[in-house]
Amino acid sequence: DISELVAGDTKLFFASPVQTAGVPNLIKELFVSDGTESGTTMVKDIFDCPPNTGEVMINYEGVNSLRAIPGSSLGPFGEDRVVFSAFECSTTDWTCYGEEPWISDGTEAGTIQVDNLRVGDTPMSTPDGFGVIIDSIGSQPRNFFQSGNQIYFTADDNVTGREIWNFNVLQLSNGAHLIKDINSGSSDSFLLDSNLDFIKLGSEILFAANNGIVGNELWKTDGSLEGTILLKNIAINESSSNPSQFTLVGNDTVFFTADDDIHGTELWK
């Protein structure tokens, strides 16, 4: 059940279940390959917990939303990396941080959680008679997109709802940052596991978002709070034009489909 194959310049990353002492573990982990049998290995056993502890049910099938970052895109000394969503859990040291953004260079030491965006709030007993506070869900990051050194994605920190975030691949110690709470409060600007398109146009990123007022419309961001704005309310009132299928032609024009609530779904630029 190999899935989500993504390639950098010289490394292939993918998700796959593993065998532990001959017993299949259906939770997918991150693998890396250089195209040889000996060079195809599991990178790290990130999720080392039973999905059902008796107290807590964890809905998680394994690493997902893989996005390769070619080393050549990070400068002359860059190396292939992959960003992805993963759930760190261990019954050895009783940690359970939920599904959060991760990055890996294909080695265990170089595989780290970028940030813990959603704080745990679920109590769970431990064998010593004490307990721990765990996160059985996490921010569930999705829709990773690279623009230079910046990685954009959507996540739900359980405070602002599912919003747009970013982090710098070359400054991981700074963690991830909420760009803007587009749909103010705890409401979502994006849907979990939606087929969201990001596209780079010049120094800005175009995408579709719902601010809870004008519907799902066309937005842009330069990575700053002030630079994240509604580009056009294509379908008037609260109707959603649902911009999608963004395609860059040349270096200065993006074509996409949208419904202005008058002509149906048509071609826009």
mmCIF file of C-alpha atoms in Angstrom:
data_model
loop_
_atom_site.group_PDB
_atom_site.id
_atom_site.type_symbol
_atom_site.label_atom_id
_atom_site.label_comp_id
_atom_site.label_asym_id
_atom_site.label_seq_id
_atom_site.Cartn_x
_atom_site.Cartn_y
_atom_site.Cartn_z
ATOM 1 C CA ASP A 1 0.000 0.000 0.000
ATOM 2 C CA ILE A 2 2.718 2.431 -1.061
ATOM 3 C CA SER A 3 1.363 5.937 -1.645
ATOM 4 C CA GLU A 4 2.242 9.618 -2.066
ATOM 5 C CA LEU A 5 5.461 9.185 -4.056
ATOM 6 C CA VAL A 6 7.221 12.554 -4.399
ATOM 7 C CA ALA A 7 10.681 13.212 -5.815
ATOM 8 C CA GLY A 8 13.418 15.735 -5.208
ATOM 9 C CA ASP A 9 16.564 15.880 -7.338
ATOM 10 C CA THR A 10 18.038 12.542 -6.209
ATOM 11 C CA LYS A 11 15.708 11.161 -3.516
ATOM 12 C CA LEU A 12 12.249 9.634 -3.673
ATOM 13 C CA PHE A 13 10.010 9.935 -0.614
ATOM 14 C CA PHE A 14 6.852 7.919 -0.030
ATOM 15 C CA ALA A 15 4.478 6.563 2.622
ATOM 16 C CA SER A 16 4.095 2.859 3.375
ATOM 17 C CA PRO A 17 2.991 0.475 6.148
ATOM 18 C CA VAL A 18 5.771 -1.494 7.836
ATOM 19 C CA GLN A 19 6.384 -4.972 9.205
ATOM 20 C CA THR A 20 7.404 -5.161 12.866
ATOM 21 C CA ALA A 21 8.763 -8.606 13.829
ATOM 22 C CA GLY A 22 6.722 -10.086 11.002
ATOM 23 C CA VAL A 23 3.518 -8.388 12.148
ATOM 24 C CA PRO A 24 2.010 -5.821 9.772
ATOM 25 C CA ASN A 25 1.594 -2.311 11.172
ATOM 26 C CA LEU A 26 -0.949 -0.540 8.980
ATOM 27 C CA ILE A 27 0.033 2.959 10.138
ATOM 28 C CA LYS A 28 2.104 4.395 7.278
ATOM 29 C CA GLU A 29 5.562 5.771 7.971
ATOM 30 C CA LEU A 30 7.955 7.867 5.871
ATOM 31 C CA PHE A 31 10.333 6.039 3.518
ATOM 32 C CA VAL A 32 13.180 7.294 1.325
ATOM 33 C CA SER A 33 14.784 5.691 -1.730
ATOM 34 C CA ASP A 34 17.713 6.392 -4.044
ATOM 35 C CA GLY A 35 16.385 3.824 -6.520
ATOM 36 C CA THR A 36 18.266 0.833 -5.099
ATOM 37 C CA GLU A 37 17.071 -1.909 -2.771
ATOM 38 C CA SER A 38 19.719 -1.165 -0.144
ATOM 39 C CA GLY A 39 18.986 2.553 -0.403
ATOM 40 C CA THR A 40 15.261 2.151 0.268
ATOM 41 C CA THR A 41 14.550 2.415 3.984
ATOM 42 C CA MET A 42 12.075 3.643 6.557
ATOM 43 C CA VAL A 43 13.255 7.058 7.741
ATOM 44 C CA LYS A 44 11.785 7.079 11.236
ATOM 45 C CA ASP A 45 9.129 5.275 13.287
ATOM 46 C CA ILE A 46 7.175 8.416 14.195
ATOM 47 C CA PHE A 47 3.933 6.806 15.357
ATOM 48 C CA ASP A 48 4.687 4.113 17.940
ATOM 49 C CA CYS A 49 1.329 3.823 19.704
ATOM 50 C CA PRO A 50 -1.784 1.669 19.410
ATOM 51 C CA PRO A 51 -4.549 3.595 17.591
ATOM 52 C CA ASN A 52 -6.894 2.568 20.395
ATOM 53 C CA THR A 53 -5.565 2.727 23.954
ATOM 54 C CA GLY A 54 -8.868 1.797 25.544
ATOM 55 C CA GLU A 55 -9.227 5.367 26.756
ATOM 56 C CA VAL A 56 -8.429 7.299 23.593
ATOM 57 C CA MET A 57 -9.251 6.532 19.964
ATOM 58 C CA ILE A 58 -6.785 8.044 17.480
ATOM 59 C CA ASN A 59 -8.012 8.541 13.925
ATOM 60 C CA TYR A 60 -4.750 8.425 11.978
ATOM 61 C CA GLU A 61 -3.652 6.302 9.014
ATOM 62 C CA GLY A 62 -0.081 7.530 8.751
ATOM 63 C CA VAL A 63 2.122 10.210 7.209
ATOM 64 C CA ASN A 64 0.338 12.160 4.496
ATOM 65 C CA SER A 65 0.353 15.332 2.380
ATOM 66 C CA LEU A 66 3.969 14.778 1.274
ATOM 67 C CA ARG A 67 5.571 17.624 -0.685
ATOM 68 C CA ALA A 68 9.132 17.286 -1.998
ATOM 69 C CA ILE A 69 11.540 20.210 -1.761
ATOM 70 C CA PRO A 70 14.283 19.732 -4.380
ATOM 71 C CA GLY A 71 17.714 20.600 -3.042
ATOM 72 C CA SER A 72 18.399 22.719 -6.115
ATOM 73 C CA SER A 73 15.558 25.055 -5.074
ATOM 74 C CA LEU A 74 17.415 25.911 -1.850
ATOM 75 C CA GLY A 75 20.675 27.064 -3.356
ATOM 76 C CA PRO A 76 23.887 25.418 -4.599
ATOM 77 C CA PHE A 77 24.392 23.486 -1.354
ATOM 78 C CA GLY A 78 20.762 22.512 -0.817
ATOM 79 C CA GLU A 79 19.713 18.903 -0.263
ATOM 80 C CA ASP A 80 16.431 17.167 -1.003
ATOM 81 C CA ARG A 81 13.837 17.392 1.741
ATOM 82 C CA VAL A 82 10.182 16.564 2.161
ATOM 83 C CA VAL A 83 7.506 18.314 4.204
ATOM 84 C CA PHE A 84 4.553 16.288 5.414
ATOM 85 C CA SER A 85 1.934 15.763 8.102
ATOM 86 C CA ALA A 86 2.751 13.208 10.795
ATOM 87 C CA PHE A 87 1.640 12.146 14.262
ATOM 88 C CA GLU A 88 4.358 11.734 16.914
ATOM 89 C CA CYS A 89 3.306 9.231 19.530
ATOM 90 C CA SER A 90 5.295 6.947 21.829
ATOM 91 C CA THR A 91 4.209 4.676 24.674
ATOM 92 C CA THR A 92 7.844 4.457 25.784
ATOM 93 C CA ASP A 93 8.087 8.040 27.002
ATOM 94 C CA TRP A 94 4.319 8.717 26.938
ATOM 95 C CA THR A 95 4.247 11.466 24.377
ATOM 96 C CA CYS A 96 1.332 12.071 22.059
ATOM 97 C CA TYR A 97 1.565 15.382 20.204
ATOM 98 C CA GLY A 98 -1.044 14.922 17.502
ATOM 99 C CA GLU A 99 -0.694 15.362 13.753
ATOM 100 C CA GLU A 100 1.619 18.307 13.040
ATOM 101 C CA PRO A 101 3.932 19.675 10.296
ATOM 102 C CA TRP A 102 7.212 17.779 9.817
ATOM 103 C CA ILE A 103 10.264 18.030 7.573
ATOM 104 C CA SER A 104 12.884 15.419 6.673
ATOM 105 C CA ASP A 105 16.113 15.162 4.705
ATOM 106 C CA GLY A 106 15.755 11.372 4.509
ATOM 107 C CA THR A 107 17.714 10.622 7.704
ATOM 108 C CA GLU A 108 16.358 9.883 11.173
ATOM 109 C CA ALA A 109 18.392 12.702 12.736
ATOM 110 C CA GLY A 110 17.198 15.111 10.049
ATOM 111 C CA THR A 111 13.510 14.288 10.535
ATOM 112 C CA ILE A 112 11.879 16.771 12.908
ATOM 113 C CA GLN A 113 8.557 18.278 13.834
ATOM 114 C CA VAL A 114 8.500 21.884 12.621
ATOM 115 C CA ASP A 115 6.062 23.061 15.278
ATOM 116 C CA ASN A 116 3.365 21.840 17.672
ATOM 117 C CA LEU A 117 0.494 24.103 16.644
ATOM 118 C CA ARG A 118 -2.318 22.477 18.616
ATOM 119 C CA VAL A 119 -1.834 22.044 22.361
ATOM 120 C CA GLY A 120 -3.041 18.806 23.938
ATOM 121 C CA ASP A 121 -6.154 18.803 26.099
ATOM 122 C CA THR A 122 -7.016 15.102 26.538
ATOM 123 C CA PRO A 123 -6.086 13.322 29.809
ATOM 124 C CA MET A 124 -4.799 9.742 29.610
ATOM 125 C CA SER A 125 -3.749 7.377 32.414
ATOM 126 C CA THR A 126 -0.258 5.844 32.523
ATOM 127 C CA PRO A 127 0.748 2.473 34.048
ATOM 128 C CA ASP A 128 2.397 4.183 37.026
ATOM 129 C CA GLY A 129 -0.992 5.398 38.213
ATOM 130 C CA PHE A 130 -0.400 8.974 37.120
ATOM 131 C CA GLY A 131 -1.526 10.634 33.923
ATOM 132 C CA VAL A 132 -0.488 12.824 31.050
ATOM 133 C CA ILE A 133 -2.179 15.408 28.880
ATOM 134 C CA ILE A 134 -2.039 14.359 25.248
ATOM 135 C CA ASP A 135 -3.196 15.639 21.873
ATOM 136 C CA SER A 136 -5.073 12.908 20.033
ATOM 137 C CA ILE A 137 -5.814 15.073 16.971
ATOM 138 C CA GLY A 138 -3.226 17.765 16.232
ATOM 139 C CA SER A 139 -3.453 20.679 13.808
ATOM 140 C CA GLN A 140 -3.664 18.246 10.841
ATOM 141 C CA PRO A 141 -1.607 20.327 8.365
ATOM 142 C CA ARG A 142 -2.515 19.967 4.699
ATOM 143 C CA ASN A 143 -1.914 21.553 1.275
ATOM 144 C CA PHE A 144 1.863 22.169 1.581
ATOM 145 C CA PHE A 145 3.209 24.519 -1.104
ATOM 146 C CA GLN A 146 6.744 25.793 -1.653
ATOM 147 C CA SER A 147 7.648 29.332 -2.683
ATOM 148 C CA GLY A 148 11.393 29.820 -2.434
ATOM 149 C CA ASN A 149 12.425 29.085 1.154
ATOM 150 C CA GLN A 150 8.859 29.491 2.407
ATOM 151 C CA ILE A 151 6.416 26.614 2.893
ATOM 152 C CA TYR A 152 2.733 27.537 2.957
ATOM 153 C CA PHE A 153 0.057 25.220 4.323
ATOM 154 C CA THR A 154 -3.292 25.102 6.096
ATOM 155 C CA ALA A 155 -3.719 23.959 9.701
ATOM 156 C CA ASP A 156 -6.180 24.151 12.596
ATOM 157 C CA ASP A 157 -4.653 25.182 15.937
ATOM 158 C CA ASN A 158 -8.029 24.691 17.716
ATOM 159 C CA VAL A 159 -8.240 28.457 18.313
ATOM 160 C CA THR A 160 -8.468 30.215 14.944
ATOM 161 C CA GLY A 161 -9.903 27.350 12.885
ATOM 162 C CA ARG A 162 -8.246 26.064 9.691
ATOM 163 C CA GLU A 163 -6.173 28.981 8.398
ATOM 164 C CA ILE A 164 -3.075 29.692 6.289
ATOM 165 C CA TRP A 165 0.372 29.251 7.899
ATOM 166 C CA ASN A 166 3.980 29.291 6.739
ATOM 167 C CA PHE A 167 7.534 28.525 7.846
ATOM 168 C CA ASN A 168 11.032 29.059 6.474
ATOM 169 C CA VAL A 169 12.856 25.861 5.498
ATOM 170 C CA LEU A 170 16.216 27.469 6.321
ATOM 171 C CA GLN A 171 15.061 28.877 9.684
ATOM 172 C CA LEU A 172 13.261 25.942 11.278
ATOM 173 C CA SER A 173 14.099 27.080 14.805
ATOM 174 C CA ASN A 174 11.582 29.903 14.308
ATOM 175 C CA GLY A 175 8.749 27.402 13.902
ATOM 176 C CA ALA A 176 5.576 28.052 11.919
ATOM 177 C CA HIS A 177 3.507 31.230 11.892
ATOM 178 C CA LEU A 178 -0.154 31.996 11.353
ATOM 179 C CA ILE A 179 -0.276 34.419 8.432
ATOM 180 C CA LYS A 180 -3.845 35.610 8.922
ATOM 181 C CA ASP A 181 -7.074 34.511 10.597
ATOM 182 C CA ILE A 182 -9.087 35.026 7.405
ATOM 183 C CA ASN A 183 -12.352 33.685 8.825
ATOM 184 C CA SER A 184 -12.148 35.489 12.150
ATOM 185 C CA GLY A 185 -12.525 33.426 15.309
ATOM 186 C CA SER A 186 -12.709 29.640 15.441
ATOM 187 C CA SER A 187 -14.402 29.213 12.038
ATOM 188 C CA ASP A 188 -12.485 27.634 9.137
ATOM 189 C CA SER A 189 -11.299 29.475 6.033
ATOM 190 C CA PHE A 190 -10.457 26.133 4.401
ATOM 191 C CA LEU A 191 -11.918 22.634 4.560
ATOM 192 C CA LEU A 192 -9.881 19.712 5.870
ATOM 193 C CA ASP A 193 -8.608 17.519 3.009
ATOM 194 C CA SER A 194 -10.002 19.875 0.361
ATOM 195 C CA ASN A 195 -8.222 19.911 -2.998
ATOM 196 C CA LEU A 196 -6.823 23.378 -2.388
ATOM 197 C CA ASP A 197 -4.696 25.063 -5.047
ATOM 198 C CA PHE A 198 -1.879 27.465 -4.240
ATOM 199 C CA ILE A 199 -0.050 29.103 -7.142
ATOM 200 C CA LYS A 200 2.837 31.554 -7.233
ATOM 201 C CA LEU A 201 2.404 34.726 -9.297
ATOM 202 C CA GLY A 202 5.405 37.014 -9.044
ATOM 203 C CA SER A 203 6.128 37.567 -5.359
ATOM 204 C CA GLU A 204 2.620 36.584 -4.263
ATOM 205 C CA ILE A 205 0.586 33.413 -3.789
ATOM 206 C CA LEU A 206 -2.983 33.075 -5.075
ATOM 207 C CA PHE A 207 -5.511 30.773 -3.449
ATOM 208 C CA ALA A 208 -9.213 30.388 -2.647
ATOM 209 C CA ALA A 209 -10.494 31.014 0.893
ATOM 210 C CA ASN A 210 -13.750 31.690 2.722
ATOM 211 C CA ASN A 211 -13.804 34.605 5.182
ATOM 212 C CA GLY A 212 -17.337 33.782 6.292
ATOM 213 C CA ILE A 213 -18.745 36.923 4.644
ATOM 214 C CA VAL A 214 -18.340 36.765 0.859
ATOM 215 C CA GLY A 215 -18.031 32.991 0.428
ATOM 216 C CA ASN A 216 -15.145 31.021 -1.084
ATOM 217 C CA GLU A 217 -13.345 33.609 -3.224
ATOM 218 C CA LEU A 218 -9.974 34.599 -4.687
ATOM 219 C CA TRP A 219 -7.268 35.737 -2.229
ATOM 220 C CA LYS A 220 -3.577 36.561 -2.406
ATOM 221 C CA THR A 221 -0.733 36.725 0.104
ATOM 222 C CA ASP A 222 2.896 37.808 0.205
ATOM 223 C CA GLY A 223 3.363 35.965 3.493
ATOM 224 C CA SER A 224 2.498 38.941 5.702
ATOM 225 C CA LEU A 225 -0.669 39.846 7.589
ATOM 226 C CA GLU A 226 -1.077 43.116 5.711
ATOM 227 C CA GLY A 227 -0.331 41.489 2.368
ATOM 228 C CA THR A 228 -3.025 38.823 2.718
ATOM 229 C CA ILE A 229 -6.161 40.266 1.105
ATOM 230 C CA LEU A 230 -9.276 39.410 -0.865
ATOM 231 C CA LEU A 231 -8.277 39.907 -4.503
ATOM 232 C CA LYS A 232 -11.819 39.851 -5.947
ATOM 233 C CA ASN A 233 -15.311 38.861 -4.813
ATOM 234 C CA ILE A 234 -16.263 37.155 -8.074
ATOM 235 C CA ALA A 235 -19.699 35.881 -7.029
ATOM 236 C CA ILE A 236 -21.632 38.731 -5.408
ATOM 237 C CA ASN A 237 -23.282 38.573 -1.973
ATOM 238 C CA GLU A 238 -22.467 35.407 -0.018
ATOM 239 C CA SER A 239 -22.288 33.095 -3.023
ATOM 240 C CA SER A 240 -19.017 31.246 -3.595
ATOM 241 C CA SER A 241 -17.266 31.414 -6.950
ATOM 242 C CA ASN A 242 -14.936 28.544 -5.877
ATOM 243 C CA PRO A 243 -11.813 29.486 -7.896
ATOM 244 C CA SER A 244 -9.803 26.393 -8.837
ATOM 245 C CA GLN A 245 -7.502 24.767 -11.415
ATOM 246 C CA PHE A 246 -4.985 27.625 -11.224
ATOM 247 C CA THR A 247 -2.536 27.495 -14.143
ATOM 248 C CA LEU A 248 0.367 29.879 -14.713
ATOM 249 C CA VAL A 249 0.968 30.888 -18.340
ATOM 250 C CA GLY A 250 4.203 32.709 -19.034
ATOM 251 C CA ASN A 251 5.306 34.502 -15.882
ATOM 252 C CA ASP A 252 2.528 37.033 -15.511
ATOM 253 C CA THR A 253 -0.926 35.446 -16.023
ATOM 254 C CA VAL A 254 -2.876 32.866 -14.034
ATOM 255 C CA PHE A 255 -5.890 31.171 -15.621
ATOM 256 C CA PHE A 256 -8.524 29.510 -13.437
ATOM 257 C CA THR A 257 -12.154 28.441 -13.337
ATOM 258 C CA ALA A 258 -14.802 30.256 -11.293
ATOM 259 C CA ASP A 259 -18.575 30.732 -11.115
ATOM 260 C CA ASP A 260 -19.748 34.356 -10.797
ATOM 261 C CA ASP A 261 -23.313 33.133 -10.040
ATOM 262 C CA ILE A 262 -24.452 34.525 -13.406
ATOM 263 C CA HIS A 263 -22.633 32.655 -16.196
ATOM 264 C CA GLY A 264 -21.891 29.351 -14.483
ATOM 265 C CA THR A 265 -18.376 27.939 -14.190
ATOM 266 C CA GLU A 266 -16.237 29.670 -16.822
ATOM 267 C CA LEU A 267 -12.646 30.577 -17.632
ATOM 268 C CA TRP A 268 -11.088 33.519 -15.780
ATOM 269 C CA LYS A 269 -7.650 35.076 -15.650
#
